[in-house]
mmCIF file of C-alpha atoms and ligand atoms in Angstrom:
data_model
loop_
_atom_site.group_PDB
_atom_site.id
_atom_site.type_symbol
_atom_site.label_atom_id
_atom_site.label_comp_id
_atom_site.label_asym_id
_atom_site.label_seq_id
_atom_site.Cartn_x
_atom_site.Cartn_y
_atom_site.Cartn_z
ATOM 1 C CA UNK A 1 166.053 115.721 64.319
ATOM 2 C CA UNK A 2 161.845 114.031 64.356
ATOM 3 C CA UNK A 3 160.465 115.476 67.286
ATOM 4 C CA UNK A 4 158.709 114.227 70.617
ATOM 5 C CA UNK A 5 154.556 113.669 70.492
ATOM 6 C CA UNK A 6 153.490 117.096 71.476
ATOM 7 C CA UNK A 7 152.201 115.554 74.605
ATOM 8 C CA UNK A 8 155.174 114.591 75.925
ATOM 9 C CA UNK A 9 155.776 116.441 79.002
ATOM 10 C CA UNK A 10 152.184 115.929 80.467
ATOM 11 C CA UNK A 11 153.612 112.040 81.302
ATOM 12 C CA UNK A 12 156.005 114.744 83.297
ATOM 13 C CA UNK A 13 155.483 116.278 86.392
ATOM 14 C CA UNK A 14 156.337 120.090 85.749
ATOM 15 C CA UNK A 15 159.718 120.656 87.255
ATOM 16 C CA UNK A 16 161.935 123.110 86.772
ATOM 17 C CA UNK A 17 165.802 122.911 86.554
ATOM 18 C CA UNK A 18 168.864 125.577 85.852
ATOM 19 C CA UNK A 19 171.976 125.918 86.564
ATOM 20 C CA UNK A 20 175.120 129.134 86.685
ATOM 21 C CA UNK A 21 179.312 128.638 85.858
ATOM 22 C CA UNK A 22 180.126 129.745 89.428
ATOM 23 C CA UNK A 23 184.101 130.693 87.767
ATOM 24 C CA UNK A 24 184.452 134.270 88.418
ATOM 25 C CA UNK A 25 182.029 137.506 89.626
ATOM 26 C CA UNK A 26 178.407 137.414 89.287
ATOM 27 C CA UNK A 27 177.068 140.225 86.827
ATOM 28 C CA UNK A 28 174.108 141.943 86.629
ATOM 29 C CA UNK A 29 172.822 140.184 83.625
ATOM 30 C CA UNK A 30 172.955 136.977 85.436
ATOM 31 C CA UNK A 31 170.767 138.594 87.399
ATOM 32 C CA UNK A 32 168.175 139.706 85.586
ATOM 33 C CA UNK A 33 168.170 136.895 82.693
ATOM 34 C CA UNK A 34 168.699 134.172 85.323
ATOM 35 C CA UNK A 35 168.926 134.712 89.424
ATOM 36 C CA UNK A 36 165.377 136.965 89.398
ATOM 37 C CA UNK A 37 163.659 134.605 87.308
ATOM 38 C CA UNK A 38 164.753 131.869 89.026
ATOM 39 C CA UNK A 39 163.199 133.559 92.168
ATOM 40 C CA UNK A 40 160.383 134.144 90.592
ATOM 41 C CA UNK A 41 159.378 130.499 89.210
ATOM 42 C CA UNK A 42 160.028 129.027 93.191
ATOM 43 C CA UNK A 43 157.801 132.271 94.314
ATOM 44 C CA UNK A 44 155.390 130.350 92.265
ATOM 45 C CA UNK A 45 155.044 127.372 93.316
ATOM 46 C CA UNK A 46 156.477 125.317 90.566
ATOM 47 C CA UNK A 47 159.515 122.236 91.916
ATOM 48 C CA UNK A 48 162.541 124.205 91.098
ATOM 49 C CA UNK A 49 166.211 122.707 91.374
ATOM 50 C CA UNK A 50 169.248 125.074 91.235
ATOM 51 C CA UNK A 51 172.855 124.340 90.365
ATOM 52 C CA UNK A 52 176.040 125.065 90.527
ATOM 53 C CA UNK A 53 177.358 124.181 87.589
ATOM 54 C CA UNK A 54 181.282 123.267 89.284
ATOM 55 C CA UNK A 55 181.795 120.254 86.185
ATOM 56 C CA UNK A 56 181.400 123.138 83.951
ATOM 57 C CA UNK A 57 183.441 125.236 85.384
ATOM 58 C CA UNK A 58 187.092 123.093 85.056
ATOM 59 C CA UNK A 59 186.227 123.170 80.858
ATOM 60 C CA UNK A 60 188.440 125.871 81.193
ATOM 61 C CA UNK A 61 191.427 125.911 84.113
ATOM 62 C CA UNK A 62 189.912 127.333 87.149
ATOM 63 C CA UNK A 63 192.386 127.082 90.644
ATOM 64 C CA UNK A 64 191.603 125.090 93.587
ATOM 65 C CA UNK A 65 191.278 127.418 96.057
ATOM 66 C CA UNK A 66 189.345 130.039 93.640
ATOM 67 C CA UNK A 67 186.817 127.469 92.626
ATOM 68 C CA UNK A 68 185.948 126.929 96.263
ATOM 69 C CA UNK A 69 185.300 130.899 96.959
ATOM 70 C CA UNK A 70 183.288 131.093 94.073
ATOM 71 C CA UNK A 71 180.671 128.195 94.426
ATOM 72 C CA UNK A 72 180.439 129.682 97.398
ATOM 73 C CA UNK A 73 179.881 133.384 96.995
ATOM 74 C CA UNK A 74 177.396 131.948 93.548
ATOM 75 C CA UNK A 75 175.184 130.410 95.849
ATOM 76 C CA UNK A 76 175.405 133.480 98.170
ATOM 77 C CA UNK A 77 174.050 135.120 95.398
ATOM 78 C CA UNK A 78 171.064 132.649 94.545
ATOM 79 C CA UNK A 79 170.569 132.895 98.546
ATOM 80 C CA UNK A 80 170.182 136.493 98.185
ATOM 81 C CA UNK A 81 167.994 136.744 95.120
ATOM 82 C CA UNK A 82 165.574 134.958 96.934
ATOM 83 C CA UNK A 83 165.948 131.638 96.470
ATOM 84 C CA UNK A 84 165.222 129.549 99.945
ATOM 85 C CA UNK A 85 166.800 126.355 100.093
ATOM 86 C CA UNK A 86 164.183 124.705 101.552
ATOM 87 C CA UNK A 87 161.840 125.678 98.871
ATOM 88 C CA UNK A 88 164.330 124.809 95.746
ATOM 89 C CA UNK A 89 167.370 122.563 95.892
ATOM 90 C CA UNK A 90 170.076 124.498 95.754
ATOM 91 C CA UNK A 91 173.946 122.529 95.936
ATOM 92 C CA UNK A 92 176.823 121.749 93.662
ATOM 93 C CA UNK A 93 176.811 119.782 90.482
ATOM 94 C CA UNK A 94 179.656 117.690 91.475
ATOM 95 C CA UNK A 95 178.230 116.060 94.711
ATOM 96 C CA UNK A 96 175.571 114.827 92.680
ATOM 97 C CA UNK A 97 177.556 111.559 90.391
ATOM 98 C CA UNK A 98 174.192 111.374 87.962
ATOM 99 C CA UNK A 99 175.696 114.334 86.152
ATOM 100 C CA UNK A 100 179.045 112.908 85.033
ATOM 101 C CA UNK A 101 177.765 109.612 84.552
ATOM 102 C CA UNK A 102 174.604 110.928 82.653
ATOM 103 C CA UNK A 103 176.772 113.116 80.940
ATOM 104 C CA UNK A 104 178.883 110.094 79.171
ATOM 105 C CA UNK A 105 175.932 108.299 78.487
ATOM 106 C CA UNK A 106 174.126 111.259 76.266
ATOM 107 C CA UNK A 107 178.317 111.818 75.184
ATOM 108 C CA UNK A 108 176.970 108.545 73.606
ATOM 109 C CA UNK A 109 173.407 110.332 71.901
ATOM 110 C CA UNK A 110 174.756 112.936 70.422
ATOM 111 C CA UNK A 111 175.609 113.518 66.942
ATOM 112 C CA UNK A 112 179.398 114.902 66.776
ATOM 113 C CA UNK A 113 177.178 117.698 63.864
ATOM 114 C CA UNK A 114 175.649 118.471 66.477
ATOM 115 C CA UNK A 115 178.434 120.235 68.366
ATOM 116 C CA UNK A 116 180.552 120.660 65.704
ATOM 117 C CA UNK A 117 176.833 123.582 65.331
ATOM 118 C CA UNK A 118 177.172 125.550 68.732
ATOM 119 C CA UNK A 119 177.825 129.226 69.091
ATOM 120 C CA UNK A 120 179.093 129.079 71.950
ATOM 121 C CA UNK A 121 182.089 126.461 71.204
ATOM 122 C CA UNK A 122 182.582 128.599 68.612
ATOM 123 C CA UNK A 123 183.185 131.549 70.268
ATOM 124 C CA UNK A 124 185.128 130.369 73.375
ATOM 125 C CA UNK A 125 187.402 128.297 71.305
ATOM 126 C CA UNK A 126 187.721 131.038 69.016
ATOM 127 C CA UNK A 127 191.244 130.101 67.005
ATOM 128 C CA UNK A 128 192.344 128.280 69.664
ATOM 129 C CA UNK A 129 190.195 124.726 69.066
ATOM 130 C CA UNK A 130 192.634 122.821 68.915
ATOM 131 C CA UNK A 131 194.254 123.906 72.033
ATOM 132 C CA UNK A 132 190.697 123.522 74.445
ATOM 133 C CA UNK A 133 189.209 121.063 76.634
ATOM 134 C CA UNK A 134 187.526 117.896 75.303
ATOM 135 C CA UNK A 135 185.250 118.767 77.881
ATOM 136 C CA UNK A 136 184.481 122.680 76.592
ATOM 137 C CA UNK A 137 183.618 120.977 73.118
ATOM 138 C CA UNK A 138 180.810 117.980 74.967
ATOM 139 C CA UNK A 139 180.112 120.541 77.648
ATOM 140 C CA UNK A 140 176.504 121.166 75.637
ATOM 141 C CA UNK A 141 175.471 116.687 76.271
ATOM 142 C CA UNK A 142 177.240 117.354 80.459
ATOM 143 C CA UNK A 143 174.289 120.589 80.236
ATOM 144 C CA UNK A 144 171.385 117.847 78.689
ATOM 145 C CA UNK A 145 172.181 115.291 81.733
ATOM 146 C CA UNK A 146 172.106 118.026 83.992
ATOM 147 C CA UNK A 147 168.269 119.046 82.933
ATOM 148 C CA UNK A 148 167.741 115.183 81.977
ATOM 149 C CA UNK A 149 168.929 113.590 85.025
ATOM 150 C CA UNK A 150 165.802 115.012 87.052
ATOM 151 C CA UNK A 151 163.147 115.195 84.173
ATOM 152 C CA UNK A 152 162.997 118.645 84.203
ATOM 153 C CA UNK A 153 160.722 120.505 82.160
ATOM 154 C CA UNK A 154 160.729 123.980 82.342
ATOM 155 C CA UNK A 155 164.210 126.147 81.743
ATOM 156 C CA UNK A 156 164.686 129.304 82.537
ATOM 157 C CA UNK A 157 168.202 130.670 80.477
ATOM 158 C CA UNK A 158 169.473 134.305 79.284
ATOM 159 C CA UNK A 159 168.962 133.886 75.500
ATOM 160 C CA UNK A 160 172.943 132.818 75.554
ATOM 161 C CA UNK A 161 171.863 129.135 76.615
ATOM 162 C CA UNK A 162 168.104 128.367 74.108
ATOM 163 C CA UNK A 163 170.225 126.656 71.184
ATOM 164 C CA UNK A 164 171.883 124.413 74.452
ATOM 165 C CA UNK A 165 168.344 123.891 75.311
ATOM 166 C CA UNK A 166 167.520 122.938 72.016
ATOM 167 C CA UNK A 167 170.326 120.195 72.122
ATOM 168 C CA UNK A 168 169.131 118.706 75.439
ATOM 169 C CA UNK A 169 165.565 117.865 73.445
ATOM 170 C CA UNK A 170 166.978 116.207 70.007
ATOM 171 C CA UNK A 171 169.651 114.424 73.495
ATOM 172 C CA UNK A 172 166.235 113.584 74.810
ATOM 173 C CA UNK A 173 164.145 112.903 71.576
ATOM 174 C CA UNK A 174 166.696 110.610 69.463
ATOM 175 C CA UNK A 175 167.427 108.330 73.215
ATOM 176 C CA UNK A 176 163.255 107.975 73.202
ATOM 177 C CA UNK A 177 163.634 106.811 69.698
ATOM 178 C CA UNK A 178 166.401 104.843 69.467
ATOM 179 C CA UNK A 179 165.497 102.804 72.229
ATOM 180 C CA UNK A 180 161.765 102.863 71.945
ATOM 181 C CA UNK A 181 160.132 104.775 75.375
ATOM 182 C CA UNK A 182 158.237 107.921 76.094
ATOM 183 C CA UNK A 183 161.913 108.120 79.059
ATOM 184 C CA UNK A 184 162.785 111.401 78.748
ATOM 185 C CA UNK A 185 160.895 114.608 78.250
ATOM 186 C CA UNK A 186 161.286 117.264 75.771
ATOM 187 C CA UNK A 187 162.358 120.335 78.546
ATOM 188 C CA UNK A 188 161.185 123.653 77.245
ATOM 189 C CA UNK A 189 163.944 126.367 77.167
ATOM 190 C CA UNK A 190 162.055 129.559 79.712
ATOM 191 C CA UNK A 191 163.516 132.810 78.249
ATOM 192 C CA UNK A 192 161.311 135.437 79.598
ATOM 193 C CA UNK A 193 160.920 139.463 80.679
ATOM 194 C CA UNK A 194 162.528 142.442 79.232
ATOM 195 C CA UNK A 195 166.535 141.552 79.371
ATOM 196 C CA UNK A 196 167.311 138.044 78.190
ATOM 197 C CA UNK A 197 170.370 139.448 76.411
ATOM 198 C CA UNK A 198 171.803 142.328 79.021
ATOM 199 C CA UNK A 199 174.550 144.051 76.664
ATOM 200 C CA UNK A 200 178.539 145.263 78.606
ATOM 201 C CA UNK A 201 177.558 149.357 79.083
ATOM 202 C CA UNK A 202 180.858 149.581 76.491
ATOM 203 C CA UNK A 203 179.436 148.028 73.599
ATOM 204 C CA UNK A 204 175.901 147.842 72.763
ATOM 205 C CA UNK A 205 176.783 144.188 70.744
ATOM 206 C CA UNK A 206 179.021 142.654 72.899
ATOM 207 C CA UNK A 207 176.789 140.690 75.898
ATOM 208 C CA UNK A 208 177.843 141.321 79.651
ATOM 209 C CA UNK A 209 180.134 139.057 80.740
ATOM 210 C CA UNK A 210 181.284 137.987 83.279
ATOM 211 C CA UNK A 211 184.743 137.057 81.824
ATOM 212 C CA UNK A 212 185.096 139.820 79.910
ATOM 213 C CA UNK A 213 188.195 141.853 80.559
ATOM 214 C CA UNK A 214 186.910 145.159 81.295
ATOM 215 C CA UNK A 215 185.520 145.675 84.606
ATOM 216 C CA UNK A 216 183.322 148.461 83.197
ATOM 217 C CA UNK A 217 181.528 146.702 81.274
ATOM 218 C CA UNK A 218 179.370 144.904 83.458
ATOM 219 C CA UNK A 219 178.579 145.599 86.874
ATOM 220 C CA UNK A 220 179.103 143.055 89.678
ATOM 221 C CA UNK A 221 176.780 141.874 91.712
ATOM 222 C CA UNK A 222 179.321 142.434 94.404
ATOM 223 C CA UNK A 223 179.509 145.740 93.331
ATOM 224 C CA UNK A 224 179.808 148.979 95.671
ATOM 225 C CA UNK A 225 176.849 151.580 95.289
ATOM 226 C CA UNK A 226 179.356 154.517 94.406
ATOM 227 C CA UNK A 227 180.958 151.630 91.636
ATOM 228 C CA UNK A 228 177.275 151.884 90.125
ATOM 229 C CA UNK A 229 176.733 154.725 90.160
ATOM 230 C CA UNK A 230 180.002 155.862 87.536
ATOM 231 C CA UNK A 231 179.563 152.448 85.509
ATOM 232 C CA UNK A 232 176.366 153.702 84.908
ATOM 233 C CA UNK A 233 177.331 157.365 84.590
ATOM 234 C CA UNK A 234 180.100 156.158 81.878
ATOM 235 C CA UNK A 235 178.221 153.831 79.711
ATOM 236 C CA UNK A 236 178.930 154.527 76.605
ATOM 237 C CA UNK A 237 175.744 156.089 74.532
ATOM 238 C CA UNK A 238 174.780 157.464 71.422
ATOM 239 C CA UNK A 239 173.637 161.633 71.726
ATOM 240 C CA UNK A 240 170.665 161.619 71.143
ATOM 241 C CA UNK A 241 168.226 161.923 73.868
ATOM 242 C CA UNK A 242 165.580 158.725 74.750
ATOM 243 C CA UNK A 243 162.652 158.110 71.524
ATOM 244 C CA UNK A 244 158.900 159.633 72.965
ATOM 245 C CA UNK A 245 158.222 156.221 70.829
ATOM 246 C CA UNK A 246 160.064 152.615 71.551
ATOM 247 C CA UNK A 247 160.227 152.104 67.988
ATOM 248 C CA UNK A 248 162.679 155.066 68.625
ATOM 249 C CA UNK A 249 165.009 152.612 69.543
ATOM 250 C CA UNK A 250 165.866 150.840 66.552
ATOM 251 C CA UNK A 251 169.431 150.426 65.565
ATOM 252 C CA UNK A 252 170.045 152.308 68.930
ATOM 253 C CA UNK A 253 171.612 148.630 71.001
ATOM 254 C CA UNK A 254 173.050 150.425 73.861
ATOM 255 C CA UNK A 255 169.615 153.169 74.375
ATOM 256 C CA UNK A 256 167.553 149.842 74.163
ATOM 257 C CA UNK A 257 170.044 148.274 76.866
ATOM 258 C CA UNK A 258 169.833 150.477 79.318
ATOM 259 C CA UNK A 259 165.798 150.990 78.718
ATOM 260 C CA UNK A 260 166.151 146.689 79.515
ATOM 261 C CA UNK A 261 167.879 147.198 82.025
ATOM 262 C CA UNK A 262 165.418 150.078 83.899
ATOM 263 C CA UNK A 263 162.269 147.283 82.952
ATOM 264 C CA UNK A 264 163.730 144.732 84.669
ATOM 265 C CA UNK A 265 164.962 145.945 87.643
ATOM 266 C CA UNK A 266 161.798 148.010 87.921
ATOM 267 C CA UNK A 267 159.514 145.214 86.968
ATOM 268 C CA UNK A 268 158.437 147.412 84.101
ATOM 269 C CA UNK A 269 157.543 147.370 80.222
ATOM 270 C CA UNK A 270 160.136 149.050 77.868
ATOM 271 C CA UNK A 271 157.257 150.665 76.379
ATOM 272 C CA UNK A 272 155.989 151.918 80.137
ATOM 273 C CA UNK A 273 159.948 153.251 80.276
ATOM 274 C CA UNK A 274 159.902 155.003 77.663
ATOM 275 C CA UNK A 275 156.099 156.595 78.226
ATOM 276 C CA UNK A 276 158.385 158.010 81.141
ATOM 277 C CA UNK A 277 161.377 158.943 80.261
ATOM 278 C CA UNK A 278 160.752 159.380 76.191
ATOM 279 C CA UNK A 279 162.691 163.069 75.449
ATOM 280 C CA UNK A 280 164.259 162.950 78.109
ATOM 281 C CA UNK A 281 168.484 163.432 78.158
ATOM 282 C CA UNK A 282 171.143 161.433 79.647
ATOM 283 C CA UNK A 283 171.685 163.427 81.816
ATOM 284 C CA UNK A 284 168.481 162.795 83.859
ATOM 285 C CA UNK A 285 167.863 159.124 82.336
ATOM 286 C CA UNK A 286 171.699 157.193 84.005
ATOM 287 C CA UNK A 287 170.953 158.326 87.644
ATOM 288 C CA UNK A 288 167.221 157.644 87.594
ATOM 289 C CA UNK A 289 168.708 154.549 86.346
ATOM 290 C CA UNK A 290 172.036 154.091 88.451
ATOM 291 C CA UNK A 291 170.024 154.885 91.519
ATOM 292 C CA UNK A 292 167.864 151.936 90.956
ATOM 293 C CA UNK A 293 170.222 149.663 90.005
ATOM 294 C CA UNK A 294 171.663 150.457 94.014
ATOM 295 C CA UNK A 295 168.657 150.215 95.451
ATOM 296 C CA UNK A 296 167.959 146.882 94.011
ATOM 297 C CA UNK A 297 171.207 145.596 94.203
ATOM 298 C CA UNK A 298 172.952 146.823 97.094
ATOM 299 C CA UNK A 299 170.357 144.291 99.450
ATOM 300 C CA UNK A 300 171.460 141.636 97.327
ATOM 301 C CA UNK A 301 175.559 142.286 97.498
ATOM 302 C CA UNK A 302 174.761 142.997 101.664
ATOM 303 C CA UNK A 303 173.193 139.468 101.622
ATOM 304 C CA UNK A 304 175.876 138.058 99.849
ATOM 305 C CA UNK A 305 178.451 139.871 102.697
ATOM 306 C CA UNK A 306 177.115 138.861 105.321
ATOM 307 C CA UNK A 307 176.780 134.634 103.572
ATOM 308 C CA UNK A 308 180.192 134.620 103.081
ATOM 309 C CA UNK A 309 180.936 135.596 106.758
ATOM 310 C CA UNK A 310 179.948 131.646 107.150
ATOM 311 C CA UNK A 311 181.052 129.317 105.309
ATOM 312 C CA UNK A 312 180.662 126.082 106.282
ATOM 313 C CA UNK A 313 176.627 127.144 106.603
ATOM 314 C CA UNK A 314 176.934 127.699 103.181
ATOM 315 C CA UNK A 315 178.768 124.448 102.486
ATOM 316 C CA UNK A 316 175.969 122.588 105.045
ATOM 317 C CA UNK A 317 173.007 124.190 102.938
ATOM 318 C CA UNK A 318 174.739 123.003 99.325
ATOM 319 C CA UNK A 319 175.085 119.224 101.231
ATOM 320 C CA UNK A 320 172.090 118.993 101.931
ATOM 321 C CA UNK A 321 170.389 120.443 99.119
ATOM 322 C CA UNK A 322 172.700 117.874 96.943
ATOM 323 C CA UNK A 323 171.230 114.967 99.398
ATOM 324 C CA UNK A 324 167.868 116.012 98.178
ATOM 325 C CA UNK A 325 168.822 116.053 94.318
ATOM 326 C CA UNK A 326 170.861 112.668 94.622
ATOM 327 C CA UNK A 327 167.347 111.210 95.559
ATOM 328 C CA UNK A 328 165.185 112.560 92.769
ATOM 329 C CA UNK A 329 168.731 112.070 90.102
ATOM 330 C CA UNK A 330 170.444 108.329 91.056
ATOM 331 C CA UNK A 331 166.655 106.422 90.044
ATOM 332 C CA UNK A 332 166.177 107.763 86.929
ATOM 333 C CA UNK A 333 170.480 107.557 85.655
ATOM 334 C CA UNK A 334 169.311 103.471 87.143
ATOM 335 C CA UNK A 335 166.257 103.201 84.619
ATOM 336 C CA UNK A 336 168.869 105.048 82.174
ATOM 337 C CA UNK A 337 171.552 102.670 82.715
ATOM 338 C CA UNK A 338 168.921 99.549 82.249
ATOM 339 C CA UNK A 339 166.737 100.699 79.111
ATOM 340 C CA UNK A 340 170.621 100.529 77.717
ATOM 341 C CA UNK A 341 171.121 97.902 78.879
ATOM 342 C CA UNK A 342 173.423 97.707 82.155
ATOM 343 C CA UNK A 343 173.602 95.190 84.063
ATOM 344 C CA UNK A 344 172.544 96.170 87.035
ATOM 345 C CA UNK A 345 172.780 93.674 90.151
ATOM 346 C CA UNK A 346 175.158 95.325 93.094
HETATM 347 P P1 AMP B 401 177.227 131.994 83.016
HETATM 348 O O1 AMP B 401 177.349 132.932 83.569
HETATM 349 O O2 AMP B 401 177.314 131.608 81.864
HETATM 350 O O3 AMP B 401 177.467 130.874 83.769
HETATM 351 O O4 AMP B 401 175.459 132.458 82.703
HETATM 352 C C1 AMP B 401 174.425 131.535 83.585
HETATM 353 C C2 AMP B 401 172.856 132.172 83.366
HETATM 354 O O5 AMP B 401 173.041 133.238 83.164
HETATM 355 C C3 AMP B 401 172.378 131.860 82.153
HETATM 356 O O6 AMP B 401 170.619 130.997 82.104
HETATM 357 C C4 AMP B 401 173.086 132.431 81.220
HETATM 358 O O7 AMP B 401 171.838 133.003 79.718
HETATM 359 C C5 AMP B 401 172.468 133.678 81.562
HETATM 360 N N1 AMP B 401 173.055 135.236 81.553
HETATM 361 C C6 AMP B 401 174.646 135.179 81.524
HETATM 362 N N2 AMP B 401 174.576 136.379 80.706
HETATM 363 C C7 AMP B 401 174.185 137.029 80.555
HETATM 364 C C8 AMP B 401 173.332 137.988 80.472
HETATM 365 N N3 AMP B 401 174.319 139.293 80.116
HETATM 366 N N4 AMP B 401 171.808 139.256 79.906
HETATM 367 C C9 AMP B 401 170.879 137.806 80.549
HETATM 368 N N5 AMP B 401 171.351 136.518 81.386
HETATM 369 C C10 AMP B 401 172.858 135.819 81.563
HETATM 370 N N1 LIG B 402 176.280 125.867 80.561
HETATM 371 C C1 LIG B 402 175.111 127.249 81.385
HETATM 372 C C2 LIG B 402 175.433 128.411 81.205
HETATM 373 O O1 LIG B 402 177.138 128.341 81.005
HETATM 374 C C3 LIG B 402 175.220 126.147 82.328
HETATM 375 C C4 LIG B 402 174.438 125.774 82.779
HETATM 376 C C5 LIG B 402 175.120 124.132 82.653
HETATM 377 C C6 LIG B 402 173.098 125.293 83.085
HETATM 378 N N2 LIG B 402 173.854 123.080 82.340
HETATM 379 C C7 LIG B 402 172.328 123.924 82.806
HETATM 380 C C8 LIG B 402 171.519 125.939 82.637
HETATM 381 C C9 LIG B 402 171.549 123.265 82.805
HETATM 382 C C10 LIG B 402 170.295 125.394 82.524
HETATM 383 C C11 LIG B 402 170.071 123.969 82.447
HETATM 384 O O2 LIG B 402 175.623 129.016 81.261
#
């Protein structure tokens, strides 16, 4: 795909957009790879829009009542992690119809060959590719619509979403090229920090995921202090102590993962963590990591519990956020329809 002019984003207000699926327990991976960084962007004074992508969640089966509960719980996790609904726009995707509408239009821009290269689809569909929903296949084009209907220029995500943001750039470039416009920006994935890919605590080659059948593989944001400590104590590692220098983590994915988690939670570099703990055994490092994780996560889960006690208030916050989001998204959708030659006469 030919790329956009290098300075295309200079035409657009800097704006951050990101989303998380409300499809179950949020994990430490979501917190370090996404939520914590979402709050940092907001605190830098950039315009920030954060979305609970319920339309994405239903690409696989969701019990209706559970989906509602998980959406509220995810909203509570955002707020408890420092996202302030007065300074960021926080809402659930299905309340802003521009996402689905632009999603359709971009389905007609994206090429099947591009979709076939999406590794997340291949991983999720596995041998079942004939049986999964059509939505699961089209999902990256909806994600492009999420981003582009706000003309967002920056997308903070974990490593696993990089390919989808790159697809978004290809879709934007093709749209601009085909219609001879400079209408959509070229959003940049922001993949920063020590924990862009937090790995499973049971298997250092697998991503920590809310859908892993083993609960011991992840730290849930709702886990209590004892559970967090136990999971870190039992985390699978090799027997060697921590290396004296960062290069010594080469070929030791489990050790690297725990060092990265410590670094991200403490706001340190992995190098500095090795500076402090190099040469120490797991009997020292694991309890230190557990204490740090409890200190950082306990206030979040307490605040989530407080917010979840008043679901009506969460719904009000999401409704207000959706109205603000709609005010940005709808005009961009209208302009897109106009560029494509659809009559707007209502
Ligand atoms: P998901 O849970 O797939 O909806 O992901 C929501 C956000 O969290 C995305 O930005 C992901 O990249 C990020 N994320 C999910 N799991 C991890 C992980 N294990 N490590 C780092 N980031 C993650
Ligand atoms: N696909 C993302 C995930 O599974 C969630 C998502 C949907 C998203 N739309 C987005 C992330 C737009 C960033 C921007 O994690």
